[in-house]
JSON list of C-alpha atoms in Angstrom, two decimals:
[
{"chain": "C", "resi": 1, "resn": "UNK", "atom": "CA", "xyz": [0.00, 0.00, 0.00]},
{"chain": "C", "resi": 2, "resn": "UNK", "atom": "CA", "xyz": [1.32, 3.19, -0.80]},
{"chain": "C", "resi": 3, "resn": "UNK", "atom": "CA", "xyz": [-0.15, 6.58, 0.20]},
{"chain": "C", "resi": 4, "resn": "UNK", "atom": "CA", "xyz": [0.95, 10.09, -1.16]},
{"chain": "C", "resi": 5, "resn": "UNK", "atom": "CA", "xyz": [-0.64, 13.22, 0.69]},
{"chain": "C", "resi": 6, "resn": "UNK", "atom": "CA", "xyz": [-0.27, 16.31, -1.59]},
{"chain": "C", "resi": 7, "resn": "UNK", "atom": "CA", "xyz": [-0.22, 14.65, -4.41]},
{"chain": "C", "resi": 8, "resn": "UNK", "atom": "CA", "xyz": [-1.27, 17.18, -6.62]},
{"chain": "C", "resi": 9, "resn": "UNK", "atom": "CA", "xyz": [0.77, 20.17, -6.92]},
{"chain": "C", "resi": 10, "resn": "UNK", "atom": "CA", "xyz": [-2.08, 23.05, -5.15]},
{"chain": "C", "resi": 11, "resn": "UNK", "atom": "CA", "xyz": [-3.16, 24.96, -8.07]},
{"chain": "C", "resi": 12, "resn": "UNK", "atom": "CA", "xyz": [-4.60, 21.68, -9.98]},
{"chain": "C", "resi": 13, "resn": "UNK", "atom": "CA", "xyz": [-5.75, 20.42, -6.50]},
{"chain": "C", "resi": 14, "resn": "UNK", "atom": "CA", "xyz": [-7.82, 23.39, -5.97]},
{"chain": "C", "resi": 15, "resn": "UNK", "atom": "CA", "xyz": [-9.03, 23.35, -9.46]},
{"chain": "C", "resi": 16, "resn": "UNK", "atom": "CA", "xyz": [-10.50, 19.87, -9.78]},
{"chain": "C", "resi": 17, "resn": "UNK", "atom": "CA", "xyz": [-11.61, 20.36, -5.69]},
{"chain": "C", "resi": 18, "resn": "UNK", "atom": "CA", "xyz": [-13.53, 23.37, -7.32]},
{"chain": "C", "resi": 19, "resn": "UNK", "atom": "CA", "xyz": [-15.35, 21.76, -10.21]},
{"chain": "C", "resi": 20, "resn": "UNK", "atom": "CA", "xyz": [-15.95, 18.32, -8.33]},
{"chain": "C", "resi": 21, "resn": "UNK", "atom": "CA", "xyz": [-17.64, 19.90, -5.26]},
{"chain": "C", "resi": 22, "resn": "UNK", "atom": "CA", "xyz": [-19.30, 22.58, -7.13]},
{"chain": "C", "resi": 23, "resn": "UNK", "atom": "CA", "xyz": [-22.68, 23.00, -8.15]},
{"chain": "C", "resi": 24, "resn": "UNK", "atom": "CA", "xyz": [-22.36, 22.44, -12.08]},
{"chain": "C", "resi": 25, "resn": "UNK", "atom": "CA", "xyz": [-20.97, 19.00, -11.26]},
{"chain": "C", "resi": 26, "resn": "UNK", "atom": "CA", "xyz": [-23.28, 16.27, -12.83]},
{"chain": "C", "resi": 27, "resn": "UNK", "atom": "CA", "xyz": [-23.61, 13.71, -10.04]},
{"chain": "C", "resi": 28, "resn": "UNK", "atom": "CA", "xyz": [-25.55, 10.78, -10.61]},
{"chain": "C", "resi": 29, "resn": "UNK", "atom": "CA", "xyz": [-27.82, 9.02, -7.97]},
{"chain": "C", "resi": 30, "resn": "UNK", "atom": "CA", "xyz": [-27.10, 5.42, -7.12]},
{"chain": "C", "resi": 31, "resn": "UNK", "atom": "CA", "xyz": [-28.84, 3.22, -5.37]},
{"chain": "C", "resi": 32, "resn": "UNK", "atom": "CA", "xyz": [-26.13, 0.55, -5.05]},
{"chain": "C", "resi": 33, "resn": "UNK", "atom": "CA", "xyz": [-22.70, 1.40, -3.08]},
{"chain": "C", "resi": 34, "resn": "UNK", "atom": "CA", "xyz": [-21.46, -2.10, -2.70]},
{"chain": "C", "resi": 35, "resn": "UNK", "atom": "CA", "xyz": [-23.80, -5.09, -3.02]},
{"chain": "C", "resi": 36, "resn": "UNK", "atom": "CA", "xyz": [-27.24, -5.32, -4.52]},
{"chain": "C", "resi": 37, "resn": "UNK", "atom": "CA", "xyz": [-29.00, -6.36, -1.02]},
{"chain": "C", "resi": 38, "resn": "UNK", "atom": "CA", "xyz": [-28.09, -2.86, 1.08]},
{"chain": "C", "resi": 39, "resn": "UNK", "atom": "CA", "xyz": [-31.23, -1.66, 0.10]},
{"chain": "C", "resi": 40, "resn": "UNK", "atom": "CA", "xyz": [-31.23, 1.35, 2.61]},
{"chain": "C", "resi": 41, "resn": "UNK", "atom": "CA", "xyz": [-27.74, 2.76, 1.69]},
{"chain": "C", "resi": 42, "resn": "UNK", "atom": "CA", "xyz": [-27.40, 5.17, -1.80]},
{"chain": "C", "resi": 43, "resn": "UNK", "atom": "CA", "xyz": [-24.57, 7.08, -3.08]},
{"chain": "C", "resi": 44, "resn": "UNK", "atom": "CA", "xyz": [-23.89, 9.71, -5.96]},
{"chain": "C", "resi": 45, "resn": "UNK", "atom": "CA", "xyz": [-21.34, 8.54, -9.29]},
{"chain": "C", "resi": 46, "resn": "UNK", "atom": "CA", "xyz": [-19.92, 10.20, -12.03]},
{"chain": "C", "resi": 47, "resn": "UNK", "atom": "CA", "xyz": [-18.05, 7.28, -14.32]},
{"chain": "C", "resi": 48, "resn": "UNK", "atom": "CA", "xyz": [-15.33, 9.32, -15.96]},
{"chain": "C", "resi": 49, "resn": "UNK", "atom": "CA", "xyz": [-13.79, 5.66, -17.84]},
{"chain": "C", "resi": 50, "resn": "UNK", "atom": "CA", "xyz": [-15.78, 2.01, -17.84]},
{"chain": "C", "resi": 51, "resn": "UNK", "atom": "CA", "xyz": [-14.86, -0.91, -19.79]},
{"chain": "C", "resi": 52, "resn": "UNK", "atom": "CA", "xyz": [-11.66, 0.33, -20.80]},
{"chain": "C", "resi": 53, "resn": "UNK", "atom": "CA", "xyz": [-13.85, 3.30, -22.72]},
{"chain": "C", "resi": 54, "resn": "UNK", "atom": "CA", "xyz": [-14.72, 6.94, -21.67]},
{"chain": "C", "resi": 55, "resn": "UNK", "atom": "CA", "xyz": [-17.94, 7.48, -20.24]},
{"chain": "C", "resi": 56, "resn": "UNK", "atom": "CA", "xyz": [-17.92, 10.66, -19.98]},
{"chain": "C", "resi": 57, "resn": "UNK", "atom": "CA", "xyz": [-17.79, 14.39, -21.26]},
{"chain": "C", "resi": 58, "resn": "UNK", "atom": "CA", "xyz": [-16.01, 15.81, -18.48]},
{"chain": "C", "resi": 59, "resn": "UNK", "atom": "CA", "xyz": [-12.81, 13.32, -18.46]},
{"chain": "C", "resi": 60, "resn": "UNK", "atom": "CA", "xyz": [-10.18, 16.12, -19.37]},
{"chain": "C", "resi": 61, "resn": "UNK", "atom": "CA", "xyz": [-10.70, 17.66, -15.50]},
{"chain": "C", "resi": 62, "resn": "UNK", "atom": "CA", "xyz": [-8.96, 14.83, -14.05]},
{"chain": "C", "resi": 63, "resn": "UNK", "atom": "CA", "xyz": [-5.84, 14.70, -16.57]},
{"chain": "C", "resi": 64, "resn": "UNK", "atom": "CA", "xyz": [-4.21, 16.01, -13.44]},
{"chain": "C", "resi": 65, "resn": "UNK", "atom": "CA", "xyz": [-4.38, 12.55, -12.10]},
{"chain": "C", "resi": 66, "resn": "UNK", "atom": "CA", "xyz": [-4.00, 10.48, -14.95]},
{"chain": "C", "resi": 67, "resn": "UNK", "atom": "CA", "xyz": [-0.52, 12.37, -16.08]},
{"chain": "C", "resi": 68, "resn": "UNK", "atom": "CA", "xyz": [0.97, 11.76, -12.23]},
{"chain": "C", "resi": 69, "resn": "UNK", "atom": "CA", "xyz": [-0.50, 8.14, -12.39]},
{"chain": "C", "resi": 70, "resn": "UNK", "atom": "CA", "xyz": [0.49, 7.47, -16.00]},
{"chain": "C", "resi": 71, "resn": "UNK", "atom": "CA", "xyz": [-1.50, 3.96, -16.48]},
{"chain": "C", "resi": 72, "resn": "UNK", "atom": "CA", "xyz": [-0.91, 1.57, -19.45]},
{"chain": "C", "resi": 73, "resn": "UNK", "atom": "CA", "xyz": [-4.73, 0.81, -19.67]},
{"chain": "C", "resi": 74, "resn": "UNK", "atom": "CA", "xyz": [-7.60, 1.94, -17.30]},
{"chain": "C", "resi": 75, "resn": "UNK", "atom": "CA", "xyz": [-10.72, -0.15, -16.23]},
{"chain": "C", "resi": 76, "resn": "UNK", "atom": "CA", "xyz": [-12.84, 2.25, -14.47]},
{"chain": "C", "resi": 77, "resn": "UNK", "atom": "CA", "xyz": [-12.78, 5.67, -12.87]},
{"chain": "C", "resi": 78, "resn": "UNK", "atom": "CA", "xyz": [-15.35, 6.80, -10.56]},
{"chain": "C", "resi": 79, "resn": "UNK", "atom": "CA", "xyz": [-16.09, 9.30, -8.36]},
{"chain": "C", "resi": 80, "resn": "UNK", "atom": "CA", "xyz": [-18.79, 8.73, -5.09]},
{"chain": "C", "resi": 81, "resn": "UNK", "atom": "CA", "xyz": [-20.51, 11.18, -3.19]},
{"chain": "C", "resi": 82, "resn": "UNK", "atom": "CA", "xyz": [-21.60, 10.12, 0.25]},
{"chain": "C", "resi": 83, "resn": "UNK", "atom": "CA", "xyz": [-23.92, 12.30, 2.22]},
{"chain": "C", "resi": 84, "resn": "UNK", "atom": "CA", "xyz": [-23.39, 12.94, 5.73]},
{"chain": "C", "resi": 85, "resn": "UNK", "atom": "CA", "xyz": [-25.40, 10.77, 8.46]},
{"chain": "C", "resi": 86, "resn": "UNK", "atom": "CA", "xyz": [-25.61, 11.07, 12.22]},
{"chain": "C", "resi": 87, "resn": "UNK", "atom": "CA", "xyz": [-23.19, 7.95, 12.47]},
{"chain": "C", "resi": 88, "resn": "UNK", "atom": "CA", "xyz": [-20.38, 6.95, 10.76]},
{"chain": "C", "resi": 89, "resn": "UNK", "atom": "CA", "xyz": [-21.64, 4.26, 8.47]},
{"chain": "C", "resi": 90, "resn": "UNK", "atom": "CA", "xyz": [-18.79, 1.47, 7.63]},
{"chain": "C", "resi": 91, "resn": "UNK", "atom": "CA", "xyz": [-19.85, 0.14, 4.01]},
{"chain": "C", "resi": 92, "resn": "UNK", "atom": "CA", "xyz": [-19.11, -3.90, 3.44]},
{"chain": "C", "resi": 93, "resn": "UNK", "atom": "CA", "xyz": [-15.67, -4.79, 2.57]},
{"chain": "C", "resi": 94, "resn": "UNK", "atom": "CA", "xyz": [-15.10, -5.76, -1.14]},
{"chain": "C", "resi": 95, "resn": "UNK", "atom": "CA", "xyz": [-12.84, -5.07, -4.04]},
{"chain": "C", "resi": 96, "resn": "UNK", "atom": "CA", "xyz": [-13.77, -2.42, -7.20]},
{"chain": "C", "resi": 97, "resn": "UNK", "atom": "CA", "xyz": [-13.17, -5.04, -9.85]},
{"chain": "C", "resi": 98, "resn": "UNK", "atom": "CA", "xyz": [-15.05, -8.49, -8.59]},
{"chain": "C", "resi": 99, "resn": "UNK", "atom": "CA", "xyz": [-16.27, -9.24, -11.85]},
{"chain": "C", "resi": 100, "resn": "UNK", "atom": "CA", "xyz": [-14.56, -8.33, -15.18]},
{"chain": "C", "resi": 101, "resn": "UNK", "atom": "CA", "xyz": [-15.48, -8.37, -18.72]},
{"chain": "C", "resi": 102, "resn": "UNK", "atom": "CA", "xyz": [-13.99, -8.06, -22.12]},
{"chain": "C", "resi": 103, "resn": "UNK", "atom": "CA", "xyz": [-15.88, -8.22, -25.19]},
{"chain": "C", "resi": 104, "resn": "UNK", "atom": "CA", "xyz": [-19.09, -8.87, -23.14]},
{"chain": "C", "resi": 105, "resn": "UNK", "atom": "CA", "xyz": [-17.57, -11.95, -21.78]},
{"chain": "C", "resi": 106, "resn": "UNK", "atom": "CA", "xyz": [-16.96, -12.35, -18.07]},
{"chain": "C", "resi": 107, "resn": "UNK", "atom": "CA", "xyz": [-13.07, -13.27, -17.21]},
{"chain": "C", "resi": 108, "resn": "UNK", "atom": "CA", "xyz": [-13.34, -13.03, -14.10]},
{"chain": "C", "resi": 109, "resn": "UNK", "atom": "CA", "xyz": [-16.06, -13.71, -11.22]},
{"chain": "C", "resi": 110, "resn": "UNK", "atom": "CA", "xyz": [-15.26, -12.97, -7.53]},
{"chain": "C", "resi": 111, "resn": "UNK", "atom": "CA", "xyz": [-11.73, -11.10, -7.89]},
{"chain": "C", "resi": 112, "resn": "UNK", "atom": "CA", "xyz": [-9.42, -14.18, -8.63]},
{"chain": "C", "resi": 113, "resn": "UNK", "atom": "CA", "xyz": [-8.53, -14.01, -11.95]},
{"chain": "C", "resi": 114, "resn": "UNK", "atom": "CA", "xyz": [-4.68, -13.24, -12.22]},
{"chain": "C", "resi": 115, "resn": "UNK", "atom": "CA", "xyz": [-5.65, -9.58, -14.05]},
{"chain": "C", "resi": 116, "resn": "UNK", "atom": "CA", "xyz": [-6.69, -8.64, -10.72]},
{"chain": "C", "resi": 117, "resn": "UNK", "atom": "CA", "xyz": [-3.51, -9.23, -9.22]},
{"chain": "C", "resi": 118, "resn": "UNK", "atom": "CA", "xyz": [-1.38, -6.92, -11.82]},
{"chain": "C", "resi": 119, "resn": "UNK", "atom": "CA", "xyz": [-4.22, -4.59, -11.44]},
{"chain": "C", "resi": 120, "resn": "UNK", "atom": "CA", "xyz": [-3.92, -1.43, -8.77]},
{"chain": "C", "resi": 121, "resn": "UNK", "atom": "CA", "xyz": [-6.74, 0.55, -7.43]},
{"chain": "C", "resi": 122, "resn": "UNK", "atom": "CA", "xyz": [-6.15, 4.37, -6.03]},
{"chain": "C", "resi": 123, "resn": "UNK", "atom": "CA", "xyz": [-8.34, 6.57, -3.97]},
{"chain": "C", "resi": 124, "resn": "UNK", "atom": "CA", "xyz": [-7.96, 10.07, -4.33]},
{"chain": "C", "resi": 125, "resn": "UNK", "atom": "CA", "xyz": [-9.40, 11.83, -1.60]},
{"chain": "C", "resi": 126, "resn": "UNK", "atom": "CA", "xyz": [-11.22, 15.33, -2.67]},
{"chain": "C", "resi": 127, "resn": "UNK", "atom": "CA", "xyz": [-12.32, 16.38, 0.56]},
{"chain": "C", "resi": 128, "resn": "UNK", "atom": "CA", "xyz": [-10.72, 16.61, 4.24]},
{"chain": "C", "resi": 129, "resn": "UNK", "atom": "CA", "xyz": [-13.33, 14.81, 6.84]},
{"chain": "C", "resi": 130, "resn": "UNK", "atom": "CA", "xyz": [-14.24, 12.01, 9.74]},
{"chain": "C", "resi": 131, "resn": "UNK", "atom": "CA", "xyz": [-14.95, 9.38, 6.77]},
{"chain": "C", "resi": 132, "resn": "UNK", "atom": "CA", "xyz": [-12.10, 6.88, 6.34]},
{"chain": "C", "resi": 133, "resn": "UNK", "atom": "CA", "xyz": [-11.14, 3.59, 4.33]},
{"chain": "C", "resi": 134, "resn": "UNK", "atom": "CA", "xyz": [-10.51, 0.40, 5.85]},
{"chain": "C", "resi": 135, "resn": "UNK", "atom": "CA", "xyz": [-8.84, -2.54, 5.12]},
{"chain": "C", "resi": 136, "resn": "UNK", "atom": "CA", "xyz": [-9.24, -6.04, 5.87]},
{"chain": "C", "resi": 137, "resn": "UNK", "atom": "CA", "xyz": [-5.85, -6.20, 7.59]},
{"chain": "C", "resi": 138, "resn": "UNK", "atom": "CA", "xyz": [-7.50, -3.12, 9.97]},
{"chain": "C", "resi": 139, "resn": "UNK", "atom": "CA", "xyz": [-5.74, -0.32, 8.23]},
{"chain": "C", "resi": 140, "resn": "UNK", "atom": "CA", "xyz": [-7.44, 2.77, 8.45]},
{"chain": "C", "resi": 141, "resn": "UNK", "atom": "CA", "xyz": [-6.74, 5.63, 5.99]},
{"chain": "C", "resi": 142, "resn": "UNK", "atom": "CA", "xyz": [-8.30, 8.99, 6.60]},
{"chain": "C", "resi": 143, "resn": "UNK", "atom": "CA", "xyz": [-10.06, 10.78, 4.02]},
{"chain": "C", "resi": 144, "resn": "UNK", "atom": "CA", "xyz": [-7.40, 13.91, 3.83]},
{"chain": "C", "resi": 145, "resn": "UNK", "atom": "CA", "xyz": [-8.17, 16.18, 1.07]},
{"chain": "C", "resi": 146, "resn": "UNK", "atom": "CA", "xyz": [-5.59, 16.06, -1.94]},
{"chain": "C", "resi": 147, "resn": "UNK", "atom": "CA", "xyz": [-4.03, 12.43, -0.55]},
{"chain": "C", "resi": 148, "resn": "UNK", "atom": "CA", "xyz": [-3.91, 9.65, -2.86]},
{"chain": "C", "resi": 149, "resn": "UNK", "atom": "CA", "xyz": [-3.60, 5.36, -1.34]},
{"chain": "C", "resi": 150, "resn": "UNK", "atom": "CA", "xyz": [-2.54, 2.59, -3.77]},
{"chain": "C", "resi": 151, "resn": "UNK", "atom": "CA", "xyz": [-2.84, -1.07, -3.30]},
{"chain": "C", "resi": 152, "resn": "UNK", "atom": "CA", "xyz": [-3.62, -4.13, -5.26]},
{"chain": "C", "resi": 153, "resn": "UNK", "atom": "CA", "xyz": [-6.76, -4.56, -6.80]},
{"chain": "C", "resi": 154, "resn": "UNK", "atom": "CA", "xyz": [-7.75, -7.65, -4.94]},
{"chain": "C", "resi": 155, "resn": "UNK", "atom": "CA", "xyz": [-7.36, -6.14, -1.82]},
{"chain": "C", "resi": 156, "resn": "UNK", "atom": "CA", "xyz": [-10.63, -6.04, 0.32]},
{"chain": "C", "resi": 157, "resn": "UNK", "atom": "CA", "xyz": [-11.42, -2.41, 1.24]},
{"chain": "C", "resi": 158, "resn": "UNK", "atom": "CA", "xyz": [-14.62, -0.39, 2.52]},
{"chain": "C", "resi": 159, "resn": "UNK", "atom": "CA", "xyz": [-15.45, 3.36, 2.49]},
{"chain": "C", "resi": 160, "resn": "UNK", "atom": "CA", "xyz": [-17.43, 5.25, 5.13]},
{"chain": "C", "resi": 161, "resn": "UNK", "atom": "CA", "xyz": [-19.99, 8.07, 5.57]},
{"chain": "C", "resi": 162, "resn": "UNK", "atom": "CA", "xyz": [-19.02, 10.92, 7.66]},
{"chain": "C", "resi": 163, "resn": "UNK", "atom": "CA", "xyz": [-20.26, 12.81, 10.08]},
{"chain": "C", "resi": 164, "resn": "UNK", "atom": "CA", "xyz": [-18.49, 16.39, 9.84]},
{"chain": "C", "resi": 165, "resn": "UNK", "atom": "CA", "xyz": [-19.01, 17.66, 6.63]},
{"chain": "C", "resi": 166, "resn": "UNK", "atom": "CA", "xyz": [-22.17, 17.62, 4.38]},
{"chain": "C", "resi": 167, "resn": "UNK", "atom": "CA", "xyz": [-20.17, 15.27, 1.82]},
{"chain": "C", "resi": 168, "resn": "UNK", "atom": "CA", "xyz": [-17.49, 12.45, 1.58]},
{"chain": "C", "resi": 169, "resn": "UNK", "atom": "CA", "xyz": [-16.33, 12.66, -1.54]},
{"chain": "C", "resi": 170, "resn": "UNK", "atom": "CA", "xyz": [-13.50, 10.36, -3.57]},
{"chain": "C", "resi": 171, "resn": "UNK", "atom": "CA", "xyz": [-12.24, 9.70, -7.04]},
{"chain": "C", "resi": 172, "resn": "UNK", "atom": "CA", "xyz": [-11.78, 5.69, -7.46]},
{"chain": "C", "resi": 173, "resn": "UNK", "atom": "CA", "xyz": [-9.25, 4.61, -10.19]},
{"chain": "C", "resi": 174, "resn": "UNK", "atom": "CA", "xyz": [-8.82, 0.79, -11.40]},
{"chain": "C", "resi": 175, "resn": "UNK", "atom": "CA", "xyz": [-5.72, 0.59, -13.57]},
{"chain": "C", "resi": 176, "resn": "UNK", "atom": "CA", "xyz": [-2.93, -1.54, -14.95]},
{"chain": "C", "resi": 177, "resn": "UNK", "atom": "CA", "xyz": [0.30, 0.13, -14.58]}
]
């Protein structure tokens, strides 16, 4: 696991921070944040890249990222908004690519497929707050605005709500280097 805080140099930190968390952002509701059956949790999404393709019209804002990361081939990149609750709400530990497809064809069903070992997931943190990730293991990684943690794509995570601020918000990437 590798974690980088200021990982952006300020000025494109502040910039993406600006246009993420403002109010032209298009955020899409989601009723899903991990598995089917939490039928009382919901999220926001943007999909910048799915399926190795880009989703959507706004990509260019997080070239930022993409330059510094410089992947050979991308999966997925997504951003979730959690809303603030009255309790910090620990989601169900899983990892982003538990199921992959190429052509239509699943390759891989329940994250043990060798891609997902030579694949890395990064969460980039857009927002400073009481909401954390946690791994299996017990690590705990605080959401710090502008920090960026790396690990292995099989690696079981889970995100939280927060409590202190009105949003969580985080930008998921799931790469091959």
């Amino acid at each position: 696991m590798k974690i980088e805080d200021n990982f952006l140099d300020q000025k494109d930190f502040e910039e993406l921070q600006k246009f993420l968390m403002g109010n032209m952002f298009p955020w899409y509701y989601n009723s899903i944040i991990d598995f089917y059956e939490d039928e009382d949790k919901y999220q926001f999404i943007h999909v910048f890249y799915d399926n190795y393709a880009p989703t959507s019209s706004v990509i260019e804002n997080i070239n930022p990222i993409l330059a510094k990361v410089g992947p050979l081939s991308i999966w997925r990149i997504k951003a979730n908004l959690l809303t603030k609750t009255s309790n910090i709400i620990e989601n169900e530990f899983h990892v982003d690519m538990s199921r992959v497809y190429k052509d239509g064809v699943e390759i891989d069903s329940g994250g043990q497929n060798k891609l997902l070992k030579q694949s890395t997931t990064s969460i980039f943190y857009m927002n400073t707050n009481n909401g954390y990730t946690k791994f299996e293991d017990g690590t705990k990684i605080e959401s710090v605005a502008n920090r960026m943690v790396s690990f292995p794509t099989n690696t079981q995570h889970k995100g939280t709500s927060c409590t202190d601020q009105k949003t969580r918000v985080v930008i998921n990437f799931n790469y091959f280097k």
